[in-house]
Short mmCIF file of C-alpha atoms in Angstrom, two decimals:
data_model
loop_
_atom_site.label_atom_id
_atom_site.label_comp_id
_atom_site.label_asym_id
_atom_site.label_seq_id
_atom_site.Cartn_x
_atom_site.Cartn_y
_atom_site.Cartn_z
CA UNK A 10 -20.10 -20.37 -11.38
CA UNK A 11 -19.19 -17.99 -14.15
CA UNK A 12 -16.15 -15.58 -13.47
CA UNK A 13 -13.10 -14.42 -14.55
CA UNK A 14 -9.74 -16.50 -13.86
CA UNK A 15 -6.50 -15.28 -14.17
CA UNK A 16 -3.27 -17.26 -13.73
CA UNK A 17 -0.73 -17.17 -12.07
CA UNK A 18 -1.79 -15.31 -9.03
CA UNK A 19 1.77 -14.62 -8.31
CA UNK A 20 4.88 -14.23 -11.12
CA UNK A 21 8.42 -13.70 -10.75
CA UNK A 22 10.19 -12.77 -13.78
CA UNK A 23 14.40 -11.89 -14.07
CA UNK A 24 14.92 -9.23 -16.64
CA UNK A 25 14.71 -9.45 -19.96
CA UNK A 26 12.36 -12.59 -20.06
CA UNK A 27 9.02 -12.42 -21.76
CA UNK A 28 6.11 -13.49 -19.77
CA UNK A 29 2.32 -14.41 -20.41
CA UNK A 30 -0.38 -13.89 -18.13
CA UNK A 31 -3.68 -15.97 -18.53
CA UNK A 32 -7.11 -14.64 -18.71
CA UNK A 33 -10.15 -16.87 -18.91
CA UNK A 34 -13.81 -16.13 -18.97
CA UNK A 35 -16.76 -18.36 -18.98
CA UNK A 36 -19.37 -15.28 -19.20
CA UNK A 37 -20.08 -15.74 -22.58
CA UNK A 38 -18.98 -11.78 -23.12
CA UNK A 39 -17.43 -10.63 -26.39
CA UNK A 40 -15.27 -7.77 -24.59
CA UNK A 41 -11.95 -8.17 -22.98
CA UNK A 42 -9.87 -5.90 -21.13
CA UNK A 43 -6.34 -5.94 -19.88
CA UNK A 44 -5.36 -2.91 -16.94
CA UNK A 45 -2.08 -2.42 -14.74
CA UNK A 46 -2.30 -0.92 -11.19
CA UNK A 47 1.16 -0.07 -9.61
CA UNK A 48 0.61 1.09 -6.05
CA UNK A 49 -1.37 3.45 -4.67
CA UNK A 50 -2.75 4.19 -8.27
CA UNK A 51 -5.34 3.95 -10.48
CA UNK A 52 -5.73 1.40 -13.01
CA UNK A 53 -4.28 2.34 -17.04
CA UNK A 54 -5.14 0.61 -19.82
CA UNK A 55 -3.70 -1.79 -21.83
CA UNK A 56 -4.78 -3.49 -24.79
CA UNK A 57 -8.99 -4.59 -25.20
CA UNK A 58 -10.59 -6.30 -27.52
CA UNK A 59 -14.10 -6.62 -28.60
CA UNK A 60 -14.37 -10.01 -30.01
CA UNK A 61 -12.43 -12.35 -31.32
CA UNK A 62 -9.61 -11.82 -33.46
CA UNK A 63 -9.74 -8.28 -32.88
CA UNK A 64 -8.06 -6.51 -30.24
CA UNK A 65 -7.18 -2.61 -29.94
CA UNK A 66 -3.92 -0.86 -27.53
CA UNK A 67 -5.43 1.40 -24.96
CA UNK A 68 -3.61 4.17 -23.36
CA UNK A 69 0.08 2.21 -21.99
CA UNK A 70 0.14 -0.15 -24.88
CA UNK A 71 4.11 -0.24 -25.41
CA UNK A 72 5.84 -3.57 -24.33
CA UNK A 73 2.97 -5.49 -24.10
CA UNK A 74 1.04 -7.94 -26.64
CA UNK A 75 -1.93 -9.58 -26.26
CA UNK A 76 -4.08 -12.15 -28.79
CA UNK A 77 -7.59 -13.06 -28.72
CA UNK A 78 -7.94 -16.60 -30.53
CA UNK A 79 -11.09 -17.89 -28.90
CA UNK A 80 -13.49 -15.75 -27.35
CA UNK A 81 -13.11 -17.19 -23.77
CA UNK A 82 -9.29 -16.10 -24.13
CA UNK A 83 -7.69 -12.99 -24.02
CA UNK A 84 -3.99 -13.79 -22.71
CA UNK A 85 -1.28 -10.58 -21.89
CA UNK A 86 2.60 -10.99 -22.86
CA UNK A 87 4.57 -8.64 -20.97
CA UNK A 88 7.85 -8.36 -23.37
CA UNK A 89 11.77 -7.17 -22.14
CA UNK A 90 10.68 -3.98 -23.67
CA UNK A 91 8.72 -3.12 -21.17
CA UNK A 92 10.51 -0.68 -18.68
CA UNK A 93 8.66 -1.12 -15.29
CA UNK A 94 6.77 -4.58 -15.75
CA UNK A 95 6.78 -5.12 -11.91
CA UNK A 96 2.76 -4.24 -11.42
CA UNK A 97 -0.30 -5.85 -10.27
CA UNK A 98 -2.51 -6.79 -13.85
CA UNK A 99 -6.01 -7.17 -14.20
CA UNK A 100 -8.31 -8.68 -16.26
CA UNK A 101 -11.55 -7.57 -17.30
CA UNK A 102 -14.94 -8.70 -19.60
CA UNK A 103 -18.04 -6.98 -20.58
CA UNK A 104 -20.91 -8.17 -23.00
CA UNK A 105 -20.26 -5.66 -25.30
CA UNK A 106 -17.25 -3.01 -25.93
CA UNK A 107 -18.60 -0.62 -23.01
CA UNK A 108 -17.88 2.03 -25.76
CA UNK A 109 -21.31 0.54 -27.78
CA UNK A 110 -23.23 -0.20 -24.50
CA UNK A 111 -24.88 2.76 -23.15
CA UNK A 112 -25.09 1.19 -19.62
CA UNK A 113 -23.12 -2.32 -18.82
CA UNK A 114 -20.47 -3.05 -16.39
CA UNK A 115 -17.24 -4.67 -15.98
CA UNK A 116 -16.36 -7.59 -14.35
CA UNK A 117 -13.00 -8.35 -13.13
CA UNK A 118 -10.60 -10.85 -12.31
CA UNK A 119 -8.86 -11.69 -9.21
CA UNK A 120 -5.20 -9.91 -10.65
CA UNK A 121 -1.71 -11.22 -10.99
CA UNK A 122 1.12 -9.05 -9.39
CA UNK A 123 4.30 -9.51 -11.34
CA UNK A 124 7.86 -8.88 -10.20
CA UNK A 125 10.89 -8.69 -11.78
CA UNK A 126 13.80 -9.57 -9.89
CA UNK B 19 -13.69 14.03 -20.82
CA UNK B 20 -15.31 14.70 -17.51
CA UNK B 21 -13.10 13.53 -14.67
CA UNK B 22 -13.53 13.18 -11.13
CA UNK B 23 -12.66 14.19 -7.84
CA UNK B 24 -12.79 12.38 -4.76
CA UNK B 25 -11.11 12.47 -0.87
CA UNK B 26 -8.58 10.39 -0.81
CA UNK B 27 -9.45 8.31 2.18
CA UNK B 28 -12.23 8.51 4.62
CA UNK B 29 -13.21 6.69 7.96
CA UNK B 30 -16.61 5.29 9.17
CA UNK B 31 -17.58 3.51 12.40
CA UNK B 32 -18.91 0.01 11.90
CA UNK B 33 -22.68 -0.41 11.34
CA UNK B 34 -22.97 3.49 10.71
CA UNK B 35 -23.98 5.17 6.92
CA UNK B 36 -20.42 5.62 5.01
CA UNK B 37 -21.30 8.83 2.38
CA UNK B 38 -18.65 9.39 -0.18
CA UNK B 39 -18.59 12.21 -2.22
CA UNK B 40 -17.47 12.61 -5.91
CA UNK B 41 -17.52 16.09 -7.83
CA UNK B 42 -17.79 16.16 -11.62
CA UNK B 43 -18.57 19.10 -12.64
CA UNK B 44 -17.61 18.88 -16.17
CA UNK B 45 -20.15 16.21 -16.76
CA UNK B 46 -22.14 16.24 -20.11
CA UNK B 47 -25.62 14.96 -20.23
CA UNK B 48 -25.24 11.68 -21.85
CA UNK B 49 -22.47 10.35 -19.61
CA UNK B 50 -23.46 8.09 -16.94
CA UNK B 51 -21.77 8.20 -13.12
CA UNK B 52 -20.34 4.18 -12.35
CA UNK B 53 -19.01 3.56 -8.61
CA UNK B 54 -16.80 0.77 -8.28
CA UNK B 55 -14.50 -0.42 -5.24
CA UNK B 56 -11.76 -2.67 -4.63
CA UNK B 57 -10.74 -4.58 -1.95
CA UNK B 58 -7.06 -4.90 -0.99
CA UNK B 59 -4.67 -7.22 -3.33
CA UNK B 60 -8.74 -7.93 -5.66
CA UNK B 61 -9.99 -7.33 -8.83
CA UNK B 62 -12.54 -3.91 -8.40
CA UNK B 63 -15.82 -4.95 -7.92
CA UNK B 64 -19.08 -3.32 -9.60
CA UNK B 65 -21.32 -0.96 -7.33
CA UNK B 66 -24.02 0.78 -8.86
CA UNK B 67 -24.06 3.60 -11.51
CA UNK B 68 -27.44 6.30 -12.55
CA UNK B 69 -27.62 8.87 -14.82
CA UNK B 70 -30.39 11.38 -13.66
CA UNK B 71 -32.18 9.61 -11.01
CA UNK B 72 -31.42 8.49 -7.85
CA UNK B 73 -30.30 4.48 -7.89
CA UNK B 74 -30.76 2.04 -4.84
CA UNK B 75 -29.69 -1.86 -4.83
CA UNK B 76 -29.22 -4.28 -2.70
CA UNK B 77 -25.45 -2.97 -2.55
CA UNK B 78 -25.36 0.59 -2.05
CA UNK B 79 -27.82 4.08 -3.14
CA UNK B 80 -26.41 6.60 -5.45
CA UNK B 81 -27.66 10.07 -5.03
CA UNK B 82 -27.00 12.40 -8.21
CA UNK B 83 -27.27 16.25 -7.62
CA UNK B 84 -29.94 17.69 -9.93
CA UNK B 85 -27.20 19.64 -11.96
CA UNK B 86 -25.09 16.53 -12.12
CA UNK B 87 -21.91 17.94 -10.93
CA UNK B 88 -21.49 15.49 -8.11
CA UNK B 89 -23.01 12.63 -6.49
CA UNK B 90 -22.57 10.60 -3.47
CA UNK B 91 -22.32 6.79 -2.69
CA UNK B 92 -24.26 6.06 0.52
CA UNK B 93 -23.12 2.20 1.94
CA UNK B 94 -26.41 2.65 4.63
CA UNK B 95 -24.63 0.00 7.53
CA UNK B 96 -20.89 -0.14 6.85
CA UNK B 97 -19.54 -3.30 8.06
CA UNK B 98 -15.50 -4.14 8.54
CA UNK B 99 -15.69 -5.85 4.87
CA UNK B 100 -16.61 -2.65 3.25
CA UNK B 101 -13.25 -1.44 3.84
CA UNK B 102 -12.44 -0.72 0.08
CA UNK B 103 -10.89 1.47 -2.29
CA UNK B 104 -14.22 3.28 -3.78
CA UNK B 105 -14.34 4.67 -7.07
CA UNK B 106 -16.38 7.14 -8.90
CA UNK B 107 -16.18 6.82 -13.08
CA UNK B 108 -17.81 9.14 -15.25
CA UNK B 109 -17.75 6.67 -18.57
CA UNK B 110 -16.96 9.17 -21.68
CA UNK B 111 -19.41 9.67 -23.89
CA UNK B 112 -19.99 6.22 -26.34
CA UNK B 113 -18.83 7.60 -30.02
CA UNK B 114 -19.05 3.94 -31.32
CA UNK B 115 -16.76 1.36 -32.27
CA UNK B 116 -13.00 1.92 -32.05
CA UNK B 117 -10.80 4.06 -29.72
CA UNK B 118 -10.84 4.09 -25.93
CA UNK B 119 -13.82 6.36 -26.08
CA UNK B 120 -16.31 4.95 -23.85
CA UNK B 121 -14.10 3.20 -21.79
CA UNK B 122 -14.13 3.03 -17.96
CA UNK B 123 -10.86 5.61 -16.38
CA UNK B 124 -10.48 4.43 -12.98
CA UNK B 125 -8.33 7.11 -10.90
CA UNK B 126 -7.09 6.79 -6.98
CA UNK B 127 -10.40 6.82 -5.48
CA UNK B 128 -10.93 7.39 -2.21
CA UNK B 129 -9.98 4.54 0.55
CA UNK B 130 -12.85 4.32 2.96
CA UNK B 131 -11.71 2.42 6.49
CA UNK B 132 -14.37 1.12 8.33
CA UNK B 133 -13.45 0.96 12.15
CA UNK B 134 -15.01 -1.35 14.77
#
């Protein structure tokens, strides 16, 4: 079935280690979209990207990195100069940047909660 | 941008009609009203969205005041799995490539408990 995966489902990480959280798609969709929900919050925005080799910071961009090599791909570093890493991180696709789409919806990936010890 | 406002939690009886509201009164005509929830420890999960009209699938109906400045979700027999964080998005308006314009702003929601 097509979906969204994202590994690992749970990460513990001491500080000042980088870390990379996986995001696959088999949808076929050009946009990608990585959010952070700490709790009891909404979600914020990361990084997107609307195909490949292209990718664009969203609204709490600092301390993270992200590449988009192949258009199934759209993997999230979390660096040691991020402050608070420790956050639950999801992934998302669309066909098209929602921003060009007049209608279109966002699919979403099962999340990876992060901790730093 | 038009944001939202929602209760922040709500509580329905099992098998009954769970109605949750969302005001958005700063609305402008070409931005379209999204609903999506998320169960606990998931990724959110598409609902339904409308612009003008009323909106019915197999999920949920969306009912969208005639000014626009608020709409409600209606979930017409709530069962125990429905027991969700439930958001209402009004997407900005799209302004083209580039920017975060256009994308989705999810905020707290409103965390509807469906009882037994």
């Amino acid at each position: 079935d097509g979906g969204i995966t994202q590994s690992p489902k749970y990460l513990f990480r001491k500080e000042g280690q980088n870390v990379t959280l996986s995001c696959e798609q088999n949808l076929n969709h050009d946009a990608m979209y990585w959010y952070r929900q700490d709790p009891g919050q909404g979600l914020r925005l990361i990084y997107y990207s609307q195909i490949v080799n292209d990718f664009q910071k969203g609204d709490i961009a600092e301390g993270y990195s992200v590449s988009r090599e192949k258009k199934e791909s759209f993997p999230l570093t979390v660096t040691s100069a991020q402050k608070n890493p420790t956050a639950f991180y999801l992934c998302a696709s669309s066909k098209a940047l929602l921003a060009v789409l007049n209608t279109g919806e966002l699919f979403f990936g099962e999340g990876s909660r992060l901790t730093v010890l | 941008d038009a944001k939202t406002t929602q209760p922040p939690s709500m509580d329905c009886a099992e098998g009954r009609a769970a109605n949750l509201p969302c005001n958005h009164s700063t609305i402008s005509g070409n931005e379209y009203v999204y609903w999506y929830r998320q169960i606990h420890s998931q990724g959110p999960q598409y609902i339904i969205h409308g612009l003008k009209n009323n909106e019915t699938n197999e999920m949920a109906s969306l009912i969208i005041t005639e000014d626009r400045k608020s709409s409600t979700l209606i979930l017409p027999h709530a069962t125990l799995r429905d027991t969700a964080v439930y958001y209402c998005i009004v997407r900005v308006a799209t302004r083209g490539y580039g920017g975060s314009q256009g994308n989705l702003i999810f905020g707290k929601g409103t965390k509807l408990s469906v009882k037994p």
